[in-house]
PDB file of C-alpha atoms in Angstrom:
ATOM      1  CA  UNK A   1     -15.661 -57.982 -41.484  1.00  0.00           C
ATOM      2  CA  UNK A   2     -19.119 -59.480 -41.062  1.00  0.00           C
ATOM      3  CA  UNK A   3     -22.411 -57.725 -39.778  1.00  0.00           C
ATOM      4  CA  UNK A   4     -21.800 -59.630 -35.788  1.00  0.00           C
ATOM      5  CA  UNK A   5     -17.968 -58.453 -36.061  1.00  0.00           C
ATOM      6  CA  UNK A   6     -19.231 -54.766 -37.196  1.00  0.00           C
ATOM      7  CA  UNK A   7     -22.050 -55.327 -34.486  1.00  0.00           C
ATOM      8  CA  UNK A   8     -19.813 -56.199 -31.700  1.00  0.00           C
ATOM      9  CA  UNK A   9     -17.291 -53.502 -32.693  1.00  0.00           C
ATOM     10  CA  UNK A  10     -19.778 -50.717 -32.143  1.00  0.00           C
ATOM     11  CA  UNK A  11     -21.274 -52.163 -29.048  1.00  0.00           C
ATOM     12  CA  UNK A  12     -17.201 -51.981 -27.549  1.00  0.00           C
ATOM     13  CA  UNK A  13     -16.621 -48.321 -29.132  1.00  0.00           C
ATOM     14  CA  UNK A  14     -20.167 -47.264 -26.977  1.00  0.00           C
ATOM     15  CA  UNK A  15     -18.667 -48.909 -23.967  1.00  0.00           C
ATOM     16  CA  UNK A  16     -15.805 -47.407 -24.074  1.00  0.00           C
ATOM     17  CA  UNK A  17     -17.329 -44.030 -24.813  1.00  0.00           C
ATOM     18  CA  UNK A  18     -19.803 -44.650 -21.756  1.00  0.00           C
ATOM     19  CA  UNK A  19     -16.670 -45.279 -19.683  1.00  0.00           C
ATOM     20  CA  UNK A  20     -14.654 -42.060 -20.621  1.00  0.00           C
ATOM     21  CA  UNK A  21     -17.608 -40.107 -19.950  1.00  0.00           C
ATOM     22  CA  UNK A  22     -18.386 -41.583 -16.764  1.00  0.00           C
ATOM     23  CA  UNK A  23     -14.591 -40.648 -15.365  1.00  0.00           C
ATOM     24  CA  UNK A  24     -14.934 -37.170 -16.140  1.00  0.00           C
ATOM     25  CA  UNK A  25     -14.812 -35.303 -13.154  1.00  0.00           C
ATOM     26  CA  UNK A  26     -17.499 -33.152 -12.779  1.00  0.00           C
ATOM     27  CA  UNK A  27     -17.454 -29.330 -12.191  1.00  0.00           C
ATOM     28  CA  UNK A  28     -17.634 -28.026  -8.286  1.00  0.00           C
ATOM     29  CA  UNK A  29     -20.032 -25.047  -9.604  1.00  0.00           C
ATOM     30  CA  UNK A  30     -23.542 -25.138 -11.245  1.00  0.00           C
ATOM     31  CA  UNK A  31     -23.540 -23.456 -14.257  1.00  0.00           C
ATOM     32  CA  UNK A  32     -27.005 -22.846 -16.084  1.00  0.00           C
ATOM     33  CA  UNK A  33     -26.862 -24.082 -19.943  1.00  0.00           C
ATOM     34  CA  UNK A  34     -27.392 -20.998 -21.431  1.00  0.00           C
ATOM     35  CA  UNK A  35     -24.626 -19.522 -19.146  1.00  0.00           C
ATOM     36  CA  UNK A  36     -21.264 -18.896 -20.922  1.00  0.00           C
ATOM     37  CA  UNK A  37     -17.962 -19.841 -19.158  1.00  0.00           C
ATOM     38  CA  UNK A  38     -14.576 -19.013 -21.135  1.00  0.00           C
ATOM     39  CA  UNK A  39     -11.599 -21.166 -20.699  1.00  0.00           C
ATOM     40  CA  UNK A  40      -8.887 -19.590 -17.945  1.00  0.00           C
ATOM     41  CA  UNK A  41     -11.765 -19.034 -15.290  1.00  0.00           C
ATOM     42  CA  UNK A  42     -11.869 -20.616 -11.841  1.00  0.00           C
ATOM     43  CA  UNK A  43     -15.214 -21.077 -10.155  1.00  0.00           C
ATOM     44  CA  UNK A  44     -15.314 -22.065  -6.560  1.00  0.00           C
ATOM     45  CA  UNK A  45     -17.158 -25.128  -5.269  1.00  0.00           C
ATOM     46  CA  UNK A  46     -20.672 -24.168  -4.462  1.00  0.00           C
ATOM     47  CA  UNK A  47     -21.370 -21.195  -6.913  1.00  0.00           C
ATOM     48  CA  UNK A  48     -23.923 -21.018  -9.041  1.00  0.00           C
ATOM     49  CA  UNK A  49     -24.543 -19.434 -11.978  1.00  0.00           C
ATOM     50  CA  UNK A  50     -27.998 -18.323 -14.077  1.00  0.00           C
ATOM     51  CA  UNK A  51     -29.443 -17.740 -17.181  1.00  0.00           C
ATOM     52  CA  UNK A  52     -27.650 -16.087 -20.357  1.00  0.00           C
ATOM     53  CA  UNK A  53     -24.618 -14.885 -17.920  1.00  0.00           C
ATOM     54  CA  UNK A  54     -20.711 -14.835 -19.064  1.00  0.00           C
ATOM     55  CA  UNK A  55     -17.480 -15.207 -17.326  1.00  0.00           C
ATOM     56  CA  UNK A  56     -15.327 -13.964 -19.143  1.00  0.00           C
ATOM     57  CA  UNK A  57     -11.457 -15.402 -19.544  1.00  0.00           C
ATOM     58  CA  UNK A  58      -8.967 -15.112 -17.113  1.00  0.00           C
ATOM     59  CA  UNK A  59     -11.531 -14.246 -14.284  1.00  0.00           C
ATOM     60  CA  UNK A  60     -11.272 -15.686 -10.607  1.00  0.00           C
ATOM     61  CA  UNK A  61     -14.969 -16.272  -8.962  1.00  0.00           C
ATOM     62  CA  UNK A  62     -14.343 -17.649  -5.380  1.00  0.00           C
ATOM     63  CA  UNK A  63     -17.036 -20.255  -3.239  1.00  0.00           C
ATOM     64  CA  UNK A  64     -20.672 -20.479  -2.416  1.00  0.00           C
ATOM     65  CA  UNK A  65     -20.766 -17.428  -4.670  1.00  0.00           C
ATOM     66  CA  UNK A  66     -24.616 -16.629  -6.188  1.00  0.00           C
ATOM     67  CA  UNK A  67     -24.633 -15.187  -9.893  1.00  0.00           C
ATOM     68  CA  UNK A  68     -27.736 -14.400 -10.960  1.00  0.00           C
ATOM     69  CA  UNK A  69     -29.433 -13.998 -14.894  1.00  0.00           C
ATOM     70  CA  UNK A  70     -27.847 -12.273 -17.827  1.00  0.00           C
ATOM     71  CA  UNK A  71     -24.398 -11.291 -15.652  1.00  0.00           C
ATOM     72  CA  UNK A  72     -21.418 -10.414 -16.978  1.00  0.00           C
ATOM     73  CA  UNK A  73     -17.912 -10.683 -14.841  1.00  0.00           C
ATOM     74  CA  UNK A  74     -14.467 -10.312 -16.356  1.00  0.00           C
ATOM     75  CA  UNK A  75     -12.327 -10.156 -17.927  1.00  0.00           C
ATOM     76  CA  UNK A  76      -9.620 -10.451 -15.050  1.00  0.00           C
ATOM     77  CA  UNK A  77     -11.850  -9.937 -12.516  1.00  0.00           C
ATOM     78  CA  UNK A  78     -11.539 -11.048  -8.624  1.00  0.00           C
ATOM     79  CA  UNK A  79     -14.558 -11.995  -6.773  1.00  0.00           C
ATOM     80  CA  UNK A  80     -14.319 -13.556  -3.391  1.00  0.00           C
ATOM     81  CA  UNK A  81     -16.056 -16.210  -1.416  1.00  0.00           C
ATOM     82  CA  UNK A  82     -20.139 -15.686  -0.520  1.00  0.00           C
ATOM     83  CA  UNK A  83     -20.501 -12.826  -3.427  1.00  0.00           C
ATOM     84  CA  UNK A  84     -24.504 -12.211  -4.628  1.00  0.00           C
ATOM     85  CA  UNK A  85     -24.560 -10.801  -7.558  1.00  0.00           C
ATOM     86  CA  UNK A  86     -28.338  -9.705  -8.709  1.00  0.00           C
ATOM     87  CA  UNK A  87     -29.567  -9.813 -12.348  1.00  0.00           C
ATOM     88  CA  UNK A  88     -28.403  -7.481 -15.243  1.00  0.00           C
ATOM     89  CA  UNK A  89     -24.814  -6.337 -13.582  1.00  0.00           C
ATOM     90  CA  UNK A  90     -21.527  -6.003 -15.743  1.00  0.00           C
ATOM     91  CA  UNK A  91     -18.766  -6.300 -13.204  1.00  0.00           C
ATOM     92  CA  UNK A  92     -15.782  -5.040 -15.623  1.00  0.00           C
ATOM     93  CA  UNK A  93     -12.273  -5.436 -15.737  1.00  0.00           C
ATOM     94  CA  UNK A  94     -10.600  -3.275 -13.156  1.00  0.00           C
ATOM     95  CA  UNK A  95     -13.150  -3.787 -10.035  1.00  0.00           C
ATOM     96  CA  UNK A  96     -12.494  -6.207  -7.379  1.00  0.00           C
ATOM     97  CA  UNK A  97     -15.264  -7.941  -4.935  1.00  0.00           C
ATOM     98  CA  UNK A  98     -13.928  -8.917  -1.549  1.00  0.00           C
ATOM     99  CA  UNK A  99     -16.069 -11.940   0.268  1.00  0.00           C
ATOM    100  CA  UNK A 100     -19.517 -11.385   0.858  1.00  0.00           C
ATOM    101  CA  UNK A 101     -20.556  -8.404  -1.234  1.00  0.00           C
ATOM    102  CA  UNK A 102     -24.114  -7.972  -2.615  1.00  0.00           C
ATOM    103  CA  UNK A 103     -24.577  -6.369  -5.529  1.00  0.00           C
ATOM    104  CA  UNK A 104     -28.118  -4.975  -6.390  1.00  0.00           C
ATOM    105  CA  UNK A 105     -30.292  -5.594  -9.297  1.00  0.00           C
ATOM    106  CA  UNK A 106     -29.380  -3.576 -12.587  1.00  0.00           C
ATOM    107  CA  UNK A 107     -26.559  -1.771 -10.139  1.00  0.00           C
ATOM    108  CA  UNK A 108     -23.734  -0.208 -12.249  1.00  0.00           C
ATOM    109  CA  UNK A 109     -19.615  -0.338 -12.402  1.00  0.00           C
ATOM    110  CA  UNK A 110     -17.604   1.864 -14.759  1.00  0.00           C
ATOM    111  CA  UNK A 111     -14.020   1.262 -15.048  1.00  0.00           C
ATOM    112  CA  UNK A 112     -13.300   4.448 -17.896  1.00  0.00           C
ATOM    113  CA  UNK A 113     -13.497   7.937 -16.626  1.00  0.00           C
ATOM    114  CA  UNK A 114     -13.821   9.725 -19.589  1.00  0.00           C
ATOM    115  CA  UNK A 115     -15.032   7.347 -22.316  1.00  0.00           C
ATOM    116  CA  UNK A 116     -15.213   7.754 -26.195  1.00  0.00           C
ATOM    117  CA  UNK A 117     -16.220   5.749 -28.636  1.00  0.00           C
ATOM    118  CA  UNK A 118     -13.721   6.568 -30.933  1.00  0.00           C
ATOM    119  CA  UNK A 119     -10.936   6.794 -28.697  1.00  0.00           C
ATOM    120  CA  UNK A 120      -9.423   3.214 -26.758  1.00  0.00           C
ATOM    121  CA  UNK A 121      -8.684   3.631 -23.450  1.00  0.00           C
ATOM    122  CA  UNK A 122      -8.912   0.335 -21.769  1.00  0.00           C
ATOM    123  CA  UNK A 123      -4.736   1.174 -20.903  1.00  0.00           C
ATOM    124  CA  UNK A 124      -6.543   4.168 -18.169  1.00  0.00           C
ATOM    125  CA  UNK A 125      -8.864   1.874 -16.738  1.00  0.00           C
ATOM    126  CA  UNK A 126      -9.325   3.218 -12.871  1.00  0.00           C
ATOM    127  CA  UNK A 127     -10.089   0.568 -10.005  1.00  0.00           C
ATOM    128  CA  UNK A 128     -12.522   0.267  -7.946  1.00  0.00           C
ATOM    129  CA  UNK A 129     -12.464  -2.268  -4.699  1.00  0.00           C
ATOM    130  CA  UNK A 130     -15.265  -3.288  -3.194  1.00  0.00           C
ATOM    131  CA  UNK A 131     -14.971  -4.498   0.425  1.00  0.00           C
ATOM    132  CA  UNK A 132     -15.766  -7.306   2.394  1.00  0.00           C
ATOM    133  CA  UNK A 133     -19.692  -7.311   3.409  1.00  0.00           C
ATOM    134  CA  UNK A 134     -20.826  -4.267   1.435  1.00  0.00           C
ATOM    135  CA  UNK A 135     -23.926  -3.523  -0.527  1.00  0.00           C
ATOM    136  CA  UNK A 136     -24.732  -2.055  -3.482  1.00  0.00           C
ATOM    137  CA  UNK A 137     -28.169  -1.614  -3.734  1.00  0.00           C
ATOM    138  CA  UNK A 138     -30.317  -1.584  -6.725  1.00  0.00           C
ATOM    139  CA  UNK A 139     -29.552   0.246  -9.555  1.00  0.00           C
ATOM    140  CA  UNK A 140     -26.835   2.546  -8.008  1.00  0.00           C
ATOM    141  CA  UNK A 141     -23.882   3.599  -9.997  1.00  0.00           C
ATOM    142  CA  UNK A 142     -20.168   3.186  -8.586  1.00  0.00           C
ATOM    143  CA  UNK A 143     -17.868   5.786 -10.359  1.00  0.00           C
ATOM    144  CA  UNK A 144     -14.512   4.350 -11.336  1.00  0.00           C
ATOM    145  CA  UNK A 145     -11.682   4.510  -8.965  1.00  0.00           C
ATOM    146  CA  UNK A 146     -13.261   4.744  -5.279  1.00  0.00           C
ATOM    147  CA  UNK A 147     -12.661   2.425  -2.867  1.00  0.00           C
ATOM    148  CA  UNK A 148     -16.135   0.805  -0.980  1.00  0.00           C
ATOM    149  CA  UNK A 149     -15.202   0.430   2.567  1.00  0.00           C
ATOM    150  CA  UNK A 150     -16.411  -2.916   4.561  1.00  0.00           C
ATOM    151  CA  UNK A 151     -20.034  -3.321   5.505  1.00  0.00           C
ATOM    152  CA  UNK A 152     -20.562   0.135   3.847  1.00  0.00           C
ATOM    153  CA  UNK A 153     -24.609   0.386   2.353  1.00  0.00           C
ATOM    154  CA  UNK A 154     -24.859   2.273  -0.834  1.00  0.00           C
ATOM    155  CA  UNK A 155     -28.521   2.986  -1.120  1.00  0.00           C
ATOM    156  CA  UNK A 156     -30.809   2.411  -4.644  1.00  0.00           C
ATOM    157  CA  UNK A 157     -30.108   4.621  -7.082  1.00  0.00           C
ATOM    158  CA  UNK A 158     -26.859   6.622  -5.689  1.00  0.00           C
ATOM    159  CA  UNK A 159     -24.172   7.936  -7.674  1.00  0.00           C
ATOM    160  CA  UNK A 160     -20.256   6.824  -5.995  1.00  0.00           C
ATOM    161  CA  UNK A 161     -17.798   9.511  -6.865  1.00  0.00           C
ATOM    162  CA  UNK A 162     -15.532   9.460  -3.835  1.00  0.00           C
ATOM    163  CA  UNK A 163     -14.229   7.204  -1.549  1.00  0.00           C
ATOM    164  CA  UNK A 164     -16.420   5.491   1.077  1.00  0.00           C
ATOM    165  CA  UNK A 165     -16.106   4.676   4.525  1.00  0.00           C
ATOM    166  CA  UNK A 166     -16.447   1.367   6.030  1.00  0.00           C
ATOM    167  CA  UNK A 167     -20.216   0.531   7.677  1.00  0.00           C
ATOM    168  CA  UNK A 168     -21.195   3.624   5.531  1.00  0.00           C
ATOM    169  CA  UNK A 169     -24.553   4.631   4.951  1.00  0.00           C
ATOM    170  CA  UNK A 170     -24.729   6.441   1.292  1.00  0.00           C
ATOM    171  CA  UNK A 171     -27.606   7.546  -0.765  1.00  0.00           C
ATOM    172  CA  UNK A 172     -28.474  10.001  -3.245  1.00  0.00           C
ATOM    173  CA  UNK A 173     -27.269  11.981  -6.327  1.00  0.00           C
ATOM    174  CA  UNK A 174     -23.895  12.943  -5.807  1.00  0.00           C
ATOM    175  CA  UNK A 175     -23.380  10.024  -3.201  1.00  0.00           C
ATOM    176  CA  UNK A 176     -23.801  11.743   0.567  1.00  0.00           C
ATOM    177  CA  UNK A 177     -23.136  10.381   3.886  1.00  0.00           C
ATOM    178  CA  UNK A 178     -26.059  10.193   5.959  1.00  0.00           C
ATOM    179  CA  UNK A 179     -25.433   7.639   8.327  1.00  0.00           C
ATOM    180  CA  UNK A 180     -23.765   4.296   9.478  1.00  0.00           C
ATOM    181  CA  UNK A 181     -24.721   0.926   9.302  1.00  0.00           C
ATOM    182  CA  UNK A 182     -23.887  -1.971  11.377  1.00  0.00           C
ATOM    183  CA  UNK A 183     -22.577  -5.653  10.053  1.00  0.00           C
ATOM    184  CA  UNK A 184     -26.656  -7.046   9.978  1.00  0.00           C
ATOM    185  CA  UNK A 185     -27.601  -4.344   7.650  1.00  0.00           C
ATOM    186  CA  UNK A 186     -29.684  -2.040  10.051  1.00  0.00           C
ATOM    187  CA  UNK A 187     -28.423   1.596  11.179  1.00  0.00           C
ATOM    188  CA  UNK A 188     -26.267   1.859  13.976  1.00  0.00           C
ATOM    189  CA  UNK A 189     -27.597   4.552  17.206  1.00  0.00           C
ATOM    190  CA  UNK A 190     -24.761   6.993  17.310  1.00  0.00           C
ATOM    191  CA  UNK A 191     -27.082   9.887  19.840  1.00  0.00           C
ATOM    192  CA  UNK A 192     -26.228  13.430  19.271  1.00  0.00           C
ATOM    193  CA  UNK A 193     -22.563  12.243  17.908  1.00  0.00           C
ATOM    194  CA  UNK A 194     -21.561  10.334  21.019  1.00  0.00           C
ATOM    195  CA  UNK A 195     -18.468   8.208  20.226  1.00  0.00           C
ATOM    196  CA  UNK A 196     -19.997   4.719  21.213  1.00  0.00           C
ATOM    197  CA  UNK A 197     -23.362   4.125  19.668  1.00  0.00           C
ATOM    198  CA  UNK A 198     -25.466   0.774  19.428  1.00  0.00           C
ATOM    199  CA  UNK A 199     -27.407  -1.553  16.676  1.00  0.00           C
ATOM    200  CA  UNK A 200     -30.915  -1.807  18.077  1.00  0.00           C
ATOM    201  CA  UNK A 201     -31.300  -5.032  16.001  1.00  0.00           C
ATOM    202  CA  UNK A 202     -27.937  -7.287  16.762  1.00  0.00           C
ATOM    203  CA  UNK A 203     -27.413  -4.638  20.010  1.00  0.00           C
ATOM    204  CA  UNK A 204     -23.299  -4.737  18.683  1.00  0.00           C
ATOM    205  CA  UNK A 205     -21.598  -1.786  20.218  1.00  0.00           C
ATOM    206  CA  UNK A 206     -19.560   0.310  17.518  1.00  0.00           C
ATOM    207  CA  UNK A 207     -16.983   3.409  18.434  1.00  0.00           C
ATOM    208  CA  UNK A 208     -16.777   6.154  16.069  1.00  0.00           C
ATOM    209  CA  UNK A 209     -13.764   8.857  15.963  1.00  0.00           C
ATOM    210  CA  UNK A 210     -14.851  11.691  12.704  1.00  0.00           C
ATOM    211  CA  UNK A 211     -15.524   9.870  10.187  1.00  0.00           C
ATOM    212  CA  UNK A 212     -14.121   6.303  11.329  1.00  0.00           C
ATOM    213  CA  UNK A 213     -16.524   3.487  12.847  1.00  0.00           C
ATOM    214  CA  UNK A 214     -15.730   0.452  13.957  1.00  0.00           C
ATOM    215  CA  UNK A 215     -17.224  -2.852  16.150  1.00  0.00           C
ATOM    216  CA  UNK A 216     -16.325  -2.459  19.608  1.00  0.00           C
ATOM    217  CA  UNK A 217     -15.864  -5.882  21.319  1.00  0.00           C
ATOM    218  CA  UNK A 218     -16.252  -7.430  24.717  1.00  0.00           C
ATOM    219  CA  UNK A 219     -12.341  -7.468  26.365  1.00  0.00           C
TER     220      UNK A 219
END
């Protein structure tokens, strides 16, 4: 073969190459470069995700999701769609994220109970759901097993341990009820325990029965 054969060989291999790469379809997601994503994931179109974070394999991550720097999700974990996810969280296997939760900076998730290093027990994990619209604020710790209700508002720095109720408000160490929190994120007016009570942000009405509230619409 001469040099102009071997020439015009290489010049049709990069061509080619150029041409494969080109028809690649592109992922829906961002991912950062120094983000990890295993095989078996699926990302939803619009997510994005930071710095030094992993997805780990066989974990669902749903649309217009925001993941932010050195985050860890999975393995087989369920996010929805609209999820915020702050720096430094592990969201293990066993806890679920309905659409539009916010997790907290540095916020915690356990999914063992009784943990020991020398003893496995990833066949007890407990689960924990998180429901749609709730937050997690920074560096609070959800217990394994309790269920988050919707809209719920876990203050910084609370400990979970129970069940919570949905629109929720929840703050110190054990976890304690002291109030409830409409859909915007600002407390509902519920005056001296009257049943219907008011946001004086949004002005939504809510109806509350013990230790149930819920939105209370026009017709």
């Amino acid at each position: 073969m001469t040099v102009l054969q071997k020439c015009q060989e290489a010049l049709q291999h990069d061509s080619s190459l150029r041409e494969a790469v080109a028809v690649q379809p592109q992922p829906a997601y961002f991912a950062h470069a120094s983000a990890f994503i295993d095989a078996e994931v699926a990302i939803g179109e619009g997510t994005t995700i930071w710095h030094v974070s992993h997805v780990l394999h066989h974990s669902q991550i749903g649309k217009r999701c925001r993941i932010g720097q050195n985050v860890v999700i999975g393995p087989h974990v369920r996010i929805g769609d609209g999820v915020k996810i702050q720096n430094n969280v592990s969201v293990y296997e066993g806890v679920t994220l309905e659409d539009e939760v916010f997790c907290g900076p540095s916020m915690v998730f356990t999914n063992v109970v009784n943990p020991r290093s020398a003893i496995r027990r990833m066949d007890e994990l407990r689960p924990t759901l998180v429901r749609r619209g709730a937050t997690l604020g920074a560096n609070c710790t959800i217990v394994c097993g309790v269920t988050i209700g919707q809209y719920a508002f876990i203050g910084a720095g609370a400990v979970v341990v129970k069940d919570v109720p949905d629109f929720a408000l929840v703050v110190g160490n054990p976890g304690k009820l002291i109030g409830w929190m409409c859909k915007c994120g600002n407390r509902i007016n519920f005056e001296r325990g009257a049943r219907p009570g008011v946001c004086q942000t949004c002005q939504q009405i809510y109806w509350k029965e013990g230790q149930k509230v819920s939105p209370k619409y026009a017709g």
